[in-house]
């Protein structure tokens, strides 16, 4: 029995079914793969060719190595091509469907059909119990029995699609420890004095954003609530309450770029120099905050060097995130210390597996979380197929 009809659950069900197991997948929503359908702007960023364990967050950074090493982006790409789905590569190794994310859902459903997997849609699991080496699950009017149960119900991110903390409740019931779940790949909110940056809502520019030891060079976007865009979503997974986020607004400039500008364009102002590299509204706001209104020729080098340093490390103090409602994924979840890295099976309770977002393994933005879903689902499906 696979609980969850998302990316990881369907992958696991298909693999186990094609290895001769009788599989039923239970999905409480009325259709499978709802998160897949909205991913990548509707085109599904289904993997990333640069997948590596160091692009995942986990209390155990080594846990993901086995599954990711045994089922690679090239393996899933081979499946995509066997289903004749046209694809393209965007920046940073991200692979998308040329057509629609529906093609990935159909691929998974076709693979499940090839394994004679039964899908139960629109019914949430009721009472779940374990005795004498078998699991018992009440689903509607049916009572299901099986020697293996897979938790593939994801995390609580994007609750409008039906996401819940069900996986965590079930894990606790069977004695599995959790790593505190929190929103990841999520916009950050600003308050107090920094709220003035909300007036820049809709302005985006390429930056280097940093939180803790993590840094990402991508676009940042100002919103009516704070900060978003790929660079911010990336660092949000590493950010903790109370920490600052630093932004380098001009990542290609040297520390002395304003002093050099003073020598080559003495009549220029900080505002005019910023406007050459940044959107006008952002150039206005940053120059106002720095307070240097005179021509560069009339400003001492020390002031210009200090301004350049601030622009290269402008710190924001977020007061929170936009929460699970806007988070693409969840950091934390079922502790990897409870699971075999090779099979995803519980170390405490044989026959119980946990895969995908339900587990404390979270990837970067850009197809990494789908690859974890495929790899962890495949690992569990193979293991179930090999059970005596």
mmCIF file of C-alpha atoms in Angstrom:
data_model
loop_
_atom_site.group_PDB
_atom_site.id
_atom_site.type_symbol
_atom_site.label_atom_id
_atom_site.label_comp_id
_atom_site.label_asym_id
_atom_site.label_seq_id
_atom_site.Cartn_x
_atom_site.Cartn_y
_atom_site.Cartn_z
ATOM 1 C CA UNK A 1 0.000 0.000 0.000
ATOM 2 C CA UNK A 2 1.319 3.415 -1.010
ATOM 3 C CA UNK A 3 -0.252 6.359 0.776
ATOM 4 C CA UNK A 4 0.044 9.358 -1.550
ATOM 5 C CA UNK A 5 -0.453 9.854 -5.271
ATOM 6 C CA UNK A 6 2.200 12.461 -5.897
ATOM 7 C CA UNK A 7 5.588 12.208 -7.604
ATOM 8 C CA UNK A 8 7.284 9.895 -5.083
ATOM 9 C CA UNK A 9 4.225 7.743 -4.404
ATOM 10 C CA UNK A 10 3.397 7.091 -8.061
ATOM 11 C CA UNK A 11 7.052 6.349 -8.836
ATOM 12 C CA UNK A 12 7.266 3.835 -5.984
ATOM 13 C CA UNK A 13 3.960 2.193 -6.903
ATOM 14 C CA UNK A 14 4.967 1.817 -10.562
ATOM 15 C CA UNK A 15 8.372 0.328 -9.738
ATOM 16 C CA UNK A 16 7.009 -2.137 -7.171
ATOM 17 C CA UNK A 17 4.112 -3.097 -9.446
ATOM 18 C CA UNK A 18 6.385 -3.749 -12.400
ATOM 19 C CA UNK A 19 8.444 -6.024 -10.161
ATOM 20 C CA UNK A 20 5.461 -8.280 -9.628
ATOM 21 C CA UNK A 21 3.945 -6.854 -6.460
ATOM 22 C CA UNK A 22 0.242 -6.250 -6.106
ATOM 23 C CA UNK A 23 0.128 -2.511 -5.327
ATOM 24 C CA UNK A 24 -2.613 -0.100 -4.346
ATOM 25 C CA UNK A 25 -1.966 3.631 -4.151
ATOM 26 C CA UNK A 26 -4.332 5.740 -2.042
ATOM 27 C CA UNK A 27 -4.669 9.489 -2.759
ATOM 28 C CA UNK A 28 -7.046 11.650 -0.734
ATOM 29 C CA UNK A 29 -7.367 14.245 -3.528
ATOM 30 C CA UNK A 30 -9.725 13.645 -6.432
ATOM 31 C CA UNK A 31 -6.815 13.478 -8.914
ATOM 32 C CA UNK A 32 -3.171 12.363 -8.692
ATOM 33 C CA UNK A 33 -0.124 14.584 -9.089
ATOM 34 C CA UNK A 34 -1.653 17.977 -8.288
ATOM 35 C CA UNK A 35 1.688 19.497 -7.239
ATOM 36 C CA UNK A 36 3.271 18.156 -10.412
ATOM 37 C CA UNK A 37 0.655 19.925 -12.529
ATOM 38 C CA UNK A 38 1.425 23.400 -11.133
ATOM 39 C CA UNK A 39 5.199 22.952 -11.076
ATOM 40 C CA UNK A 40 7.526 24.855 -13.378
ATOM 41 C CA UNK A 41 4.819 27.262 -14.445
ATOM 42 C CA UNK A 42 2.758 24.317 -15.675
ATOM 43 C CA UNK A 43 5.639 22.726 -17.596
ATOM 44 C CA UNK A 44 7.183 20.709 -14.733
ATOM 45 C CA UNK A 45 10.868 21.215 -14.005
ATOM 46 C CA UNK A 46 11.151 17.432 -13.712
ATOM 47 C CA UNK A 47 14.857 17.117 -12.843
ATOM 48 C CA UNK A 48 18.206 18.886 -12.789
ATOM 49 C CA UNK A 49 21.260 17.520 -14.591
ATOM 50 C CA UNK A 50 23.522 18.952 -11.869
ATOM 51 C CA UNK A 51 21.930 16.846 -9.126
ATOM 52 C CA UNK A 52 24.412 16.063 -6.339
ATOM 53 C CA UNK A 53 23.988 15.329 -2.621
ATOM 54 C CA UNK A 54 25.462 18.714 -1.628
ATOM 55 C CA UNK A 55 22.385 20.388 -3.160
ATOM 56 C CA UNK A 56 20.110 18.928 -0.521
ATOM 57 C CA UNK A 57 19.443 19.962 3.077
ATOM 58 C CA UNK A 58 19.127 17.272 5.739
ATOM 59 C CA UNK A 59 20.183 16.683 9.326
ATOM 60 C CA UNK A 60 22.254 13.876 7.751
ATOM 61 C CA UNK A 61 23.825 15.339 4.587
ATOM 62 C CA UNK A 62 25.047 11.879 3.526
ATOM 63 C CA UNK A 63 21.650 10.149 3.609
ATOM 64 C CA UNK A 64 20.541 11.057 0.080
ATOM 65 C CA UNK A 65 23.732 9.786 -1.592
ATOM 66 C CA UNK A 66 22.625 6.182 -2.024
ATOM 67 C CA UNK A 67 19.246 6.795 -3.668
ATOM 68 C CA UNK A 68 20.478 9.710 -5.793
ATOM 69 C CA UNK A 69 23.468 7.663 -6.945
ATOM 70 C CA UNK A 70 21.350 4.670 -7.940
ATOM 71 C CA UNK A 71 18.594 6.550 -9.766
ATOM 72 C CA UNK A 72 20.017 9.556 -11.591
ATOM 73 C CA UNK A 73 18.606 12.442 -13.665
ATOM 74 C CA UNK A 74 19.728 10.499 -16.759
ATOM 75 C CA UNK A 75 17.599 7.549 -15.630
ATOM 76 C CA UNK A 76 14.475 9.680 -15.355
ATOM 77 C CA UNK A 77 15.309 11.497 -18.588
ATOM 78 C CA UNK A 78 15.471 8.083 -20.277
ATOM 79 C CA UNK A 79 11.952 7.406 -19.010
ATOM 80 C CA UNK A 80 10.787 10.791 -20.335
ATOM 81 C CA UNK A 81 12.244 10.026 -23.749
ATOM 82 C CA UNK A 82 10.747 6.512 -23.834
ATOM 83 C CA UNK A 83 7.373 8.194 -23.399
ATOM 84 C CA UNK A 84 8.280 10.554 -26.260
ATOM 85 C CA UNK A 85 7.933 13.677 -24.164
ATOM 86 C CA UNK A 86 9.768 16.627 -25.730
ATOM 87 C CA UNK A 87 11.900 18.558 -23.250
ATOM 88 C CA UNK A 88 14.354 21.433 -23.043
ATOM 89 C CA UNK A 89 17.077 22.646 -20.703
ATOM 90 C CA UNK A 90 16.829 26.079 -19.129
ATOM 91 C CA UNK A 91 19.477 27.815 -17.040
ATOM 92 C CA UNK A 92 21.394 26.015 -14.300
ATOM 93 C CA UNK A 93 20.654 22.499 -15.569
ATOM 94 C CA UNK A 94 16.874 22.666 -15.181
ATOM 95 C CA UNK A 95 14.921 20.330 -17.490
ATOM 96 C CA UNK A 96 11.314 21.154 -18.467
ATOM 97 C CA UNK A 97 8.631 19.631 -20.663
ATOM 98 C CA UNK A 98 8.161 21.475 -23.947
ATOM 99 C CA UNK A 99 4.446 20.883 -23.552
ATOM 100 C CA UNK A 100 2.700 20.458 -20.227
ATOM 101 C CA UNK A 101 3.300 19.055 -16.753
ATOM 102 C CA UNK A 102 0.310 16.822 -17.499
ATOM 103 C CA UNK A 103 2.716 14.738 -19.614
ATOM 104 C CA UNK A 104 4.716 13.798 -16.496
ATOM 105 C CA UNK A 105 1.555 12.818 -14.611
ATOM 106 C CA UNK A 106 0.441 10.731 -17.607
ATOM 107 C CA UNK A 107 3.899 9.108 -17.761
ATOM 108 C CA UNK A 108 3.598 8.064 -14.118
ATOM 109 C CA UNK A 109 0.042 6.790 -14.581
ATOM 110 C CA UNK A 110 1.102 4.808 -17.648
ATOM 111 C CA UNK A 111 3.984 3.294 -15.656
ATOM 112 C CA UNK A 112 1.557 2.414 -12.861
ATOM 113 C CA UNK A 113 -0.797 0.803 -15.393
ATOM 114 C CA UNK A 114 2.123 -1.260 -16.701
ATOM 115 C CA UNK A 115 2.517 -2.600 -13.165
ATOM 116 C CA UNK A 116 -1.237 -3.192 -12.687
ATOM 117 C CA UNK A 117 -1.276 -0.658 -9.845
ATOM 118 C CA UNK A 118 -4.721 0.079 -8.432
ATOM 119 C CA UNK A 119 -5.388 3.767 -7.715
ATOM 120 C CA UNK A 120 -7.908 4.853 -5.090
ATOM 121 C CA UNK A 121 -8.666 8.554 -5.517
ATOM 122 C CA UNK A 122 -10.689 10.979 -3.431
ATOM 123 C CA UNK A 123 -10.549 8.915 -0.264
ATOM 124 C CA UNK A 124 -8.391 9.648 2.751
ATOM 125 C CA UNK A 125 -6.985 6.755 4.777
ATOM 126 C CA UNK A 126 -8.839 6.200 8.024
ATOM 127 C CA UNK A 127 -7.681 3.907 10.809
ATOM 128 C CA UNK A 128 -4.163 2.519 10.274
ATOM 129 C CA UNK A 129 -2.775 -0.344 12.360
ATOM 130 C CA UNK A 130 0.021 -2.918 12.323
ATOM 131 C CA UNK A 131 -0.013 -6.442 13.742
ATOM 132 C CA UNK A 132 1.610 -9.789 12.930
ATOM 133 C CA UNK A 133 3.806 -8.305 10.199
ATOM 134 C CA UNK A 134 0.912 -6.753 8.271
ATOM 135 C CA UNK A 135 -0.551 -3.276 7.976
ATOM 136 C CA UNK A 136 -4.275 -2.655 8.067
ATOM 137 C CA UNK A 137 -5.735 0.514 6.539
ATOM 138 C CA UNK A 138 -9.358 1.553 6.417
ATOM 139 C CA UNK A 139 -10.155 3.449 3.204
ATOM 140 C CA UNK A 140 -13.811 4.313 2.840
ATOM 141 C CA UNK A 141 -15.782 1.073 3.042
ATOM 142 C CA UNK A 142 -12.706 -1.076 2.281
ATOM 143 C CA UNK A 143 -10.215 -2.542 4.710
ATOM 144 C CA UNK A 144 -6.835 -3.097 3.080
ATOM 145 C CA UNK A 145 -4.124 -5.462 4.341
ATOM 146 C CA UNK A 146 -0.506 -5.553 3.137
ATOM 147 C CA UNK A 147 2.980 -6.477 4.375
ATOM 148 C CA UNK A 148 4.402 -3.125 3.226
ATOM 149 C CA UNK A 149 3.142 0.441 3.760
ATOM 150 C CA UNK A 150 4.767 3.459 2.099
ATOM 151 C CA UNK A 151 4.353 6.976 3.516
ATOM 152 C CA UNK A 152 4.415 9.231 0.442
ATOM 153 C CA UNK A 153 1.956 11.941 1.456
ATOM 154 C CA UNK A 154 4.477 14.793 1.292
ATOM 155 C CA UNK A 155 4.733 17.767 3.630
ATOM 156 C CA UNK A 156 2.361 20.607 4.519
ATOM 157 C CA UNK A 157 3.537 23.018 1.805
ATOM 158 C CA UNK A 158 0.820 24.408 -0.517
ATOM 159 C CA UNK A 159 -2.193 23.400 1.626
ATOM 160 C CA UNK A 160 -4.619 24.755 -0.999
ATOM 161 C CA UNK A 161 -3.767 21.615 -2.993
ATOM 162 C CA UNK A 162 -4.669 19.450 -0.020
ATOM 163 C CA UNK A 163 -1.220 19.155 1.557
ATOM 164 C CA UNK A 164 -1.238 18.287 5.266
ATOM 165 C CA UNK A 165 1.024 17.029 8.031
ATOM 166 C CA UNK A 166 -0.512 13.539 7.763
ATOM 167 C CA UNK A 167 2.891 11.916 7.143
ATOM 168 C CA UNK A 168 4.212 13.280 10.430
ATOM 169 C CA UNK A 169 1.182 12.124 12.425
ATOM 170 C CA UNK A 170 1.526 8.640 10.959
ATOM 171 C CA UNK A 171 5.279 8.557 11.599
ATOM 172 C CA UNK A 172 4.753 9.501 15.240
ATOM 173 C CA UNK A 173 2.111 6.792 15.580
ATOM 174 C CA UNK A 174 4.701 4.212 14.547
ATOM 175 C CA UNK A 175 7.397 5.683 16.797
ATOM 176 C CA UNK A 176 9.510 7.475 14.168
ATOM 177 C CA UNK A 177 11.288 10.687 15.165
ATOM 178 C CA UNK A 178 10.834 13.950 13.268
ATOM 179 C CA UNK A 179 13.105 16.853 12.397
ATOM 180 C CA UNK A 180 11.132 20.056 12.971
ATOM 181 C CA UNK A 181 9.307 20.857 9.711
ATOM 182 C CA UNK A 182 9.441 24.446 8.421
ATOM 183 C CA UNK A 183 8.610 26.198 5.153
ATOM 184 C CA UNK A 184 11.331 26.163 2.464
ATOM 185 C CA UNK A 185 11.712 27.748 -0.966
ATOM 186 C CA UNK A 186 9.428 30.452 0.395
ATOM 187 C CA UNK A 187 9.252 34.275 0.131
ATOM 188 C CA UNK A 188 10.571 36.270 3.101
ATOM 189 C CA UNK A 189 8.634 39.107 4.745
ATOM 190 C CA UNK A 190 9.964 42.512 5.843
ATOM 191 C CA UNK A 191 8.635 44.836 8.508
ATOM 192 C CA UNK A 192 9.513 47.957 10.450
ATOM 193 C CA UNK A 193 11.989 50.311 8.841
ATOM 194 C CA UNK A 194 12.540 47.928 5.914
ATOM 195 C CA UNK A 195 8.869 48.021 4.931
ATOM 196 C CA UNK A 196 9.706 50.957 2.628
ATOM 197 C CA UNK A 197 11.207 48.408 0.201
ATOM 198 C CA UNK A 198 7.667 47.150 -0.386
ATOM 199 C CA UNK A 199 7.171 50.255 -2.553
ATOM 200 C CA UNK A 200 9.451 48.459 -5.026
ATOM 201 C CA UNK A 201 6.879 45.659 -5.471
ATOM 202 C CA UNK A 202 7.377 44.075 -8.882
ATOM 203 C CA UNK A 203 11.014 45.167 -9.304
ATOM 204 C CA UNK A 204 13.474 42.337 -9.991
ATOM 205 C CA UNK A 205 17.234 42.243 -10.538
ATOM 206 C CA UNK A 206 20.042 39.690 -10.525
ATOM 207 C CA UNK A 207 21.850 39.551 -7.182
ATOM 208 C CA UNK A 208 23.861 37.294 -4.932
ATOM 209 C CA UNK A 209 21.721 36.528 -1.876
ATOM 210 C CA UNK A 210 23.285 34.981 1.227
ATOM 211 C CA UNK A 211 21.984 33.482 4.469
ATOM 212 C CA UNK A 212 24.393 31.783 6.826
ATOM 213 C CA UNK A 213 26.975 29.984 4.682
ATOM 214 C CA UNK A 214 24.679 29.624 1.663
ATOM 215 C CA UNK A 215 24.842 32.008 -1.324
ATOM 216 C CA UNK A 216 22.934 31.965 -4.614
ATOM 217 C CA UNK A 217 23.289 34.147 -7.687
ATOM 218 C CA UNK A 218 19.879 34.503 -9.320
ATOM 219 C CA UNK A 219 17.088 37.060 -9.561
ATOM 220 C CA UNK A 220 15.588 38.683 -6.469
ATOM 221 C CA UNK A 221 12.101 40.164 -6.582
ATOM 222 C CA UNK A 222 10.629 42.817 -4.304
ATOM 223 C CA UNK A 223 7.006 42.101 -3.317
ATOM 224 C CA UNK A 224 4.283 43.942 -1.423
ATOM 225 C CA UNK A 225 5.235 41.830 1.608
ATOM 226 C CA UNK A 226 9.010 41.578 1.306
ATOM 227 C CA UNK A 227 11.448 39.595 -0.821
ATOM 228 C CA UNK A 228 11.025 36.752 -3.301
ATOM 229 C CA UNK A 229 12.475 35.513 -6.600
ATOM 230 C CA UNK A 230 14.742 32.486 -7.132
ATOM 231 C CA UNK A 231 17.725 33.848 -5.135
ATOM 232 C CA UNK A 232 15.530 34.554 -2.097
ATOM 233 C CA UNK A 233 13.631 31.264 -2.334
ATOM 234 C CA UNK A 234 16.960 29.446 -2.378
ATOM 235 C CA UNK A 235 18.375 31.140 0.731
ATOM 236 C CA UNK A 236 15.033 30.835 2.550
ATOM 237 C CA UNK A 237 15.721 27.115 3.011
ATOM 238 C CA UNK A 238 18.846 28.021 5.003
ATOM 239 C CA UNK A 239 17.475 31.114 6.772
ATOM 240 C CA UNK A 240 16.398 30.916 10.411
ATOM 241 C CA UNK A 241 14.438 33.477 12.409
ATOM 242 C CA UNK A 242 16.680 36.255 13.724
ATOM 243 C CA UNK A 243 19.276 35.897 10.974
ATOM 244 C CA UNK A 244 19.962 38.606 8.405
ATOM 245 C CA UNK A 245 19.908 38.065 4.651
ATOM 246 C CA UNK A 246 22.681 39.827 2.723
ATOM 247 C CA UNK A 247 22.269 40.935 -0.894
ATOM 248 C CA UNK A 248 24.983 41.959 -3.318
ATOM 249 C CA UNK A 249 23.124 44.214 -5.739
ATOM 250 C CA UNK A 250 26.094 44.538 -8.094
ATOM 251 C CA UNK A 251 27.841 41.150 -8.101
ATOM 252 C CA UNK A 252 30.119 41.949 -11.048
ATOM 253 C CA UNK A 253 31.551 45.180 -9.604
ATOM 254 C CA UNK A 254 34.892 45.503 -7.805
ATOM 255 C CA UNK A 255 35.142 47.091 -4.329
ATOM 256 C CA UNK A 256 36.550 50.283 -5.916
ATOM 257 C CA UNK A 257 34.081 50.613 -8.770
ATOM 258 C CA UNK A 258 32.665 53.916 -7.521
ATOM 259 C CA UNK A 259 36.160 55.390 -7.133
ATOM 260 C CA UNK A 260 36.921 54.344 -10.704
ATOM 261 C CA UNK A 261 33.632 55.918 -11.841
ATOM 262 C CA UNK A 262 34.614 59.131 -10.067
ATOM 263 C CA UNK A 263 37.790 59.294 -12.139
ATOM 264 C CA UNK A 264 36.186 58.462 -15.476
ATOM 265 C CA UNK A 265 32.867 60.323 -14.954
ATOM 266 C CA UNK A 266 33.419 62.959 -12.236
ATOM 267 C CA UNK A 267 30.125 64.744 -12.987
ATOM 268 C CA UNK A 268 28.105 61.563 -12.487
ATOM 269 C CA UNK A 269 26.102 60.896 -9.321
ATOM 270 C CA UNK A 270 25.619 57.704 -7.355
ATOM 271 C CA UNK A 271 22.020 57.670 -8.608
ATOM 272 C CA UNK A 272 23.061 57.893 -12.251
ATOM 273 C CA UNK A 273 25.709 55.182 -11.843
ATOM 274 C CA UNK A 274 23.255 52.827 -10.135
ATOM 275 C CA UNK A 275 20.677 53.465 -12.860
ATOM 276 C CA UNK A 276 23.144 52.128 -15.424
ATOM 277 C CA UNK A 277 23.075 48.706 -13.746
ATOM 278 C CA UNK A 278 19.777 48.487 -11.846
ATOM 279 C CA UNK A 279 16.079 49.189 -12.464
ATOM 280 C CA UNK A 280 15.276 52.889 -12.013
ATOM 281 C CA UNK A 281 13.034 52.492 -8.977
ATOM 282 C CA UNK A 282 15.632 50.373 -7.195
ATOM 283 C CA UNK A 283 18.415 52.844 -8.092
ATOM 284 C CA UNK A 284 16.277 55.664 -6.634
ATOM 285 C CA UNK A 285 15.613 53.822 -3.370
ATOM 286 C CA UNK A 286 19.190 52.661 -2.785
ATOM 287 C CA UNK A 287 20.720 56.069 -3.550
ATOM 288 C CA UNK A 288 18.193 57.746 -1.226
ATOM 289 C CA UNK A 289 19.076 55.342 1.586
ATOM 290 C CA UNK A 290 22.790 55.933 1.074
ATOM 291 C CA UNK A 291 22.253 59.714 1.100
ATOM 292 C CA UNK A 292 25.043 60.572 -1.353
ATOM 293 C CA UNK A 293 23.473 63.165 -3.646
ATOM 294 C CA UNK A 294 26.474 65.199 -4.783
ATOM 295 C CA UNK A 295 28.513 64.544 -7.906
ATOM 296 C CA UNK A 296 31.113 61.816 -7.468
ATOM 297 C CA UNK A 297 33.921 64.347 -7.869
ATOM 298 C CA UNK A 298 32.742 66.030 -4.658
ATOM 299 C CA UNK A 299 32.645 62.852 -2.589
ATOM 300 C CA UNK A 300 35.709 61.461 -0.772
ATOM 301 C CA UNK A 301 37.018 58.031 -1.748
ATOM 302 C CA UNK A 302 36.288 56.661 1.728
ATOM 303 C CA UNK A 303 32.588 57.470 1.359
ATOM 304 C CA UNK A 304 32.460 55.910 -2.084
ATOM 305 C CA UNK A 305 34.227 52.781 -0.897
ATOM 306 C CA UNK A 306 31.792 52.494 2.040
ATOM 307 C CA UNK A 307 28.813 52.912 -0.306
ATOM 308 C CA UNK A 308 30.151 50.208 -2.627
ATOM 309 C CA UNK A 309 30.643 47.883 0.357
ATOM 310 C CA UNK A 310 27.074 48.438 1.515
ATOM 311 C CA UNK A 311 25.705 47.779 -1.969
ATOM 312 C CA UNK A 312 27.727 44.548 -2.051
ATOM 313 C CA UNK A 313 26.404 43.407 1.323
ATOM 314 C CA UNK A 314 23.080 45.121 1.913
ATOM 315 C CA UNK A 315 21.521 43.391 4.904
ATOM 316 C CA UNK A 316 17.842 42.804 5.414
ATOM 317 C CA UNK A 317 16.353 41.498 8.652
ATOM 318 C CA UNK A 318 13.314 39.427 7.610
ATOM 319 C CA UNK A 319 10.627 39.132 10.268
ATOM 320 C CA UNK A 320 9.336 35.838 8.896
ATOM 321 C CA UNK A 321 8.269 33.940 5.805
ATOM 322 C CA UNK A 322 5.002 33.662 3.910
ATOM 323 C CA UNK A 323 4.603 30.245 5.514
ATOM 324 C CA UNK A 324 3.538 26.861 4.196
ATOM 325 C CA UNK A 325 0.822 28.520 2.083
ATOM 326 C CA UNK A 326 3.495 29.902 -0.275
ATOM 327 C CA UNK A 327 6.330 27.426 0.393
ATOM 328 C CA UNK A 328 7.218 25.140 -2.509
ATOM 329 C CA UNK A 329 8.564 22.437 -0.198
ATOM 330 C CA UNK A 330 9.223 21.615 3.450
ATOM 331 C CA UNK A 331 12.548 21.403 5.245
ATOM 332 C CA UNK A 332 12.581 18.731 7.947
ATOM 333 C CA UNK A 333 10.193 15.812 8.307
ATOM 334 C CA UNK A 334 10.694 12.143 9.127
ATOM 335 C CA UNK A 335 14.224 11.767 10.484
ATOM 336 C CA UNK A 336 16.649 9.989 8.187
ATOM 337 C CA UNK A 337 18.136 8.333 11.292
ATOM 338 C CA UNK A 338 14.966 6.211 11.319
ATOM 339 C CA UNK A 339 15.393 4.953 7.729
ATOM 340 C CA UNK A 340 17.714 2.832 5.612
ATOM 341 C CA UNK A 341 19.360 5.063 3.023
ATOM 342 C CA UNK A 342 19.369 2.180 0.521
ATOM 343 C CA UNK A 343 15.731 1.071 0.819
ATOM 344 C CA UNK A 344 13.939 3.940 2.646
ATOM 345 C CA UNK A 345 12.579 1.306 5.060
ATOM 346 C CA UNK A 346 12.096 2.006 8.746
ATOM 347 C CA UNK A 347 14.840 0.615 10.934
ATOM 348 C CA UNK A 348 12.296 0.025 13.723
ATOM 349 C CA UNK A 349 9.351 -1.428 11.847
ATOM 350 C CA UNK A 350 10.024 -3.739 8.883
ATOM 351 C CA UNK A 351 7.676 -3.091 5.984
ATOM 352 C CA UNK A 352 7.197 0.613 6.743
ATOM 353 C CA UNK A 353 8.783 2.994 4.211
ATOM 354 C CA UNK A 354 8.925 6.789 3.892
ATOM 355 C CA UNK A 355 9.843 8.636 0.690
ATOM 356 C CA UNK A 356 9.802 12.024 -1.025
ATOM 357 C CA UNK A 357 9.033 15.282 0.743
ATOM 358 C CA UNK A 358 7.792 13.472 3.861
ATOM 359 C CA UNK A 359 11.447 12.691 4.652
ATOM 360 C CA UNK A 360 14.041 15.153 5.994
ATOM 361 C CA UNK A 361 15.702 15.666 2.595
ATOM 362 C CA UNK A 362 15.033 18.947 0.781
ATOM 363 C CA UNK A 363 16.564 20.033 -2.505
ATOM 364 C CA UNK A 364 17.422 23.384 -4.006
ATOM 365 C CA UNK A 365 15.029 25.130 -6.361
ATOM 366 C CA UNK A 366 15.245 23.908 -9.936
ATOM 367 C CA UNK A 367 14.160 20.260 -10.261
ATOM 368 C CA UNK A 368 16.144 18.832 -7.352
ATOM 369 C CA UNK A 369 13.088 17.936 -5.273
ATOM 370 C CA UNK A 370 11.514 16.038 -8.142
ATOM 371 C CA UNK A 371 14.749 14.085 -8.555
ATOM 372 C CA UNK A 372 14.624 13.178 -4.870
ATOM 373 C CA UNK A 373 11.022 12.026 -5.343
ATOM 374 C CA UNK A 374 11.999 9.811 -8.290
ATOM 375 C CA UNK A 375 15.127 8.432 -6.587
ATOM 376 C CA UNK A 376 13.595 7.741 -3.169
ATOM 377 C CA UNK A 377 10.438 6.308 -4.765
ATOM 378 C CA UNK A 378 12.518 4.078 -7.013
ATOM 379 C CA UNK A 379 14.683 2.874 -4.092
ATOM 380 C CA UNK A 380 11.630 1.909 -2.033
ATOM 381 C CA UNK A 381 9.879 0.341 -5.032
ATOM 382 C CA UNK A 382 12.876 -1.846 -5.808
ATOM 383 C CA UNK A 383 13.215 -2.880 -2.162
ATOM 384 C CA UNK A 384 9.527 -3.807 -1.961
ATOM 385 C CA UNK A 385 9.892 -5.761 -5.190
ATOM 386 C CA UNK A 386 12.739 -7.734 -3.636
ATOM 387 C CA UNK A 387 10.922 -8.545 -0.378
ATOM 388 C CA UNK A 388 10.597 -12.291 0.255
#
